[in-house]
Short mmCIF file of C-alpha atoms in Angstrom, two decimals:
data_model
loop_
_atom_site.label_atom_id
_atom_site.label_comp_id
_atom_site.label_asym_id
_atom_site.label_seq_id
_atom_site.Cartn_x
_atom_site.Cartn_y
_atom_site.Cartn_z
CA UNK A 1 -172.75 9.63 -32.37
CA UNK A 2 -171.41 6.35 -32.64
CA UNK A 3 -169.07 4.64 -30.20
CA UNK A 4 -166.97 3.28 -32.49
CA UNK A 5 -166.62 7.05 -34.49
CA UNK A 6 -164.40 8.07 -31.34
CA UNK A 7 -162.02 5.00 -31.64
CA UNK A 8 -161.56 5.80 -35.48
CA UNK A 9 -161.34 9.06 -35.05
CA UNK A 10 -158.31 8.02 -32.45
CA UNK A 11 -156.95 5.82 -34.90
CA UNK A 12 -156.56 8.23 -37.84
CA UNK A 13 -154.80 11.19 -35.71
CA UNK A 14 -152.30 8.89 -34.97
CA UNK A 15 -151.95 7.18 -38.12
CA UNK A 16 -152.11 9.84 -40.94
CA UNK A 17 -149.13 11.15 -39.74
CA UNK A 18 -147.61 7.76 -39.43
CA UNK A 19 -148.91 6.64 -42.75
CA UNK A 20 -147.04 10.20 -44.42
CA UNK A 21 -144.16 9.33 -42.42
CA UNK A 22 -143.50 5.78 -44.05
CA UNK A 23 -144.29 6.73 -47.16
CA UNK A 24 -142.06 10.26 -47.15
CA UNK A 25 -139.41 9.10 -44.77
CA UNK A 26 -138.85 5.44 -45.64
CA UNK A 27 -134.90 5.73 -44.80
CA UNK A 28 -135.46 7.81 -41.33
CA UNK A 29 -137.47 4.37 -39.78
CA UNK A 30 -135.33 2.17 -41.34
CA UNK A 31 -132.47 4.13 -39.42
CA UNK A 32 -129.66 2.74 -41.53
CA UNK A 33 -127.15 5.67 -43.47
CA UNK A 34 -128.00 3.77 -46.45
CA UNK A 35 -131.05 1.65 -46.51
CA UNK A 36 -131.34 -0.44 -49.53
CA UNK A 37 -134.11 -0.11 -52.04
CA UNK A 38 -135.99 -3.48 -51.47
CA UNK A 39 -136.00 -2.43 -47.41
CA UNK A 40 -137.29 1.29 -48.20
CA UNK A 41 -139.71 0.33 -50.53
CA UNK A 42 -141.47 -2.13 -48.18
CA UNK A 43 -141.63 0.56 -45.96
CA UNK A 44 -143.41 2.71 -48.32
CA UNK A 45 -145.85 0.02 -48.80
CA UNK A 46 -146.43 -0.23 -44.78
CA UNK A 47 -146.74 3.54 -45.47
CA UNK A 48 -149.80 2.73 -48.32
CA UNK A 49 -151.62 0.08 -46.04
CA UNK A 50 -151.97 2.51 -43.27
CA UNK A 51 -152.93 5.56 -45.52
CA UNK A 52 -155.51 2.48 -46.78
CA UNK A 53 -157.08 2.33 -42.99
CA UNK A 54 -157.03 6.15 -42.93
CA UNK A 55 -158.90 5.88 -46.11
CA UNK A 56 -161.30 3.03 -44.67
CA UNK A 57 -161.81 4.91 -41.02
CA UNK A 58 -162.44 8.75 -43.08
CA UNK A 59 -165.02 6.89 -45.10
CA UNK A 60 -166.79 5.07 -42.50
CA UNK A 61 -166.77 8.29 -40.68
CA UNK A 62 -168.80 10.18 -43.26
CA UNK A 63 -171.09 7.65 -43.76
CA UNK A 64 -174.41 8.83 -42.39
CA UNK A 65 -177.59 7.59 -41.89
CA UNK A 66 -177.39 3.68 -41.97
CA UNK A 67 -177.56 1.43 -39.45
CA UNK A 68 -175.66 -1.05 -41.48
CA UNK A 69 -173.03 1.34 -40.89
CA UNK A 70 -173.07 1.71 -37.59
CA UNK A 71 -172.21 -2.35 -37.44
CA UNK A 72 -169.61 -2.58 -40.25
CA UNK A 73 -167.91 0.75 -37.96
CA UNK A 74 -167.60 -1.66 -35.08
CA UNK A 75 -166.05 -4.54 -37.05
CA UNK A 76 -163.57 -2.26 -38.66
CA UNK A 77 -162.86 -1.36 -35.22
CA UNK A 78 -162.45 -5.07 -34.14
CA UNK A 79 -159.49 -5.96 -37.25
CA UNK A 80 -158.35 -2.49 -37.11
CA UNK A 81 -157.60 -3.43 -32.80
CA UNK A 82 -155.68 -6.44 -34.21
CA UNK A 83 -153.52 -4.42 -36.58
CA UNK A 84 -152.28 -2.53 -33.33
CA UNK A 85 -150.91 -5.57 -31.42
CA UNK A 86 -147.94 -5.55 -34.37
CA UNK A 87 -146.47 -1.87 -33.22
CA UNK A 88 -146.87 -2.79 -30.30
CA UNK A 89 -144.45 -5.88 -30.35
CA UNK A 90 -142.23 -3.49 -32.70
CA UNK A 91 -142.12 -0.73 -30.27
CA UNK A 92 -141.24 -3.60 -27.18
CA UNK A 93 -138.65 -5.09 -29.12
CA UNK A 94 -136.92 -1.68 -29.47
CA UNK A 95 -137.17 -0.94 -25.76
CA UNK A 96 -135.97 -4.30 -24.70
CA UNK A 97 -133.15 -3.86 -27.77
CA UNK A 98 -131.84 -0.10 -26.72
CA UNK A 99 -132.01 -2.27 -22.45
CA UNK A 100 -134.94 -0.42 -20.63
CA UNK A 101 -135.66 3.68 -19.79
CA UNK A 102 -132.62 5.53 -19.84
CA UNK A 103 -130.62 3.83 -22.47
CA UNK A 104 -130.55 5.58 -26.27
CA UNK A 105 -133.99 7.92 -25.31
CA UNK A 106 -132.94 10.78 -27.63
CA UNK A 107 -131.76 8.62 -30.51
CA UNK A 108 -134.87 6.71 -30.17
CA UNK A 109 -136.81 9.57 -29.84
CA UNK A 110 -136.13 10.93 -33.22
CA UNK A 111 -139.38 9.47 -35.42
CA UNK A 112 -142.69 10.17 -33.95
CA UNK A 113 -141.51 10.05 -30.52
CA UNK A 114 -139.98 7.25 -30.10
CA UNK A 115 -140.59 3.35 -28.96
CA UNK A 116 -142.05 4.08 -25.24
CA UNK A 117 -144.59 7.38 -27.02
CA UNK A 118 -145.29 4.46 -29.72
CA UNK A 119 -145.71 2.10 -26.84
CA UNK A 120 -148.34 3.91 -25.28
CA UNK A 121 -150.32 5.55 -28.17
CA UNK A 122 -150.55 1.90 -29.71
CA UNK A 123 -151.86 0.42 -26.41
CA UNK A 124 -154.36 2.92 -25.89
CA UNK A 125 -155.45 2.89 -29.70
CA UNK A 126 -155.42 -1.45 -28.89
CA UNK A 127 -157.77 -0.95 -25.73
CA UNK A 128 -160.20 1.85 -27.69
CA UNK A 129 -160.52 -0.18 -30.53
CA UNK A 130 -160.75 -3.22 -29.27
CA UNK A 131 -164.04 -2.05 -26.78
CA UNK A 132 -166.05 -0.25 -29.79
CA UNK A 133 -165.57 -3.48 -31.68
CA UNK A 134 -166.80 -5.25 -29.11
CA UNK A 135 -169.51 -2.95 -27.76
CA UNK A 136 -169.94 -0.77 -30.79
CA UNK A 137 -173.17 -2.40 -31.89
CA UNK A 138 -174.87 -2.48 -28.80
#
């Protein structure tokens, strides 16, 4: 097996459900009683460009055989590391917004666990990636 099939693997059971969740839940993220359309439909979109990299990552995973493969797995690994960096800054701005642990946990928690469960999952998905794209074709 591939090093870099575990850190897609990683990346689509956290991101399927994140993907559906943008695209079904739009308002629910934007945590607003009444989100306008313009803000829930960007969402949605956010919603289609990770259900893309699901896409991408299921594919790549199937693909069998090539060694060609095996190298284009560890540079989808690489950008999809970069893509990670973003939640990562969303979920710290939320936990330096709602002032530190303690403060707003259960109304935080309330989509997908929350900024410090977002925190971590999007660190570890960061580090995973990051090393199969790097060391994935070796």
């Amino acid at each position: 097996m591939h090093v870099a099939n575990i850190a897609l693997l990683c990346h689509l059971l956290v991101e399927v459900p994140a993907s559906l969740s943008f695209l079904l839940a739009a308002p629910k993220q934007l945590r607003e009683p009444n989100p306008s359309p313009e803000a829930v439909l960007v969402c949605q979109s956010y919603g289609g460009l990770l259900l893309s990299t699901n896409v991408l990552c299921f594919l790549f995973l199937y693909s069998r055989g090539s060694s060609n493969a095996d190298g284009a797995k560890s540079l989808v690994a690489a950008s999809l590391a970069v893509y990670h960096v973003f939640p990562i800054w969303r979920a710290w701005a939320r936990i330096r917004r709602q002032g530190g642990l303690g403060r707003g946990w259960a109304q935080q928690a309330e989509v997908v666990g929350g900024p410090y469960v977002h925190f971590v999952v999007h660190v570890l998905l960061l580090l995973s990636l990051s090393w199969a794209g790097l060391h994935g074709s070796s």
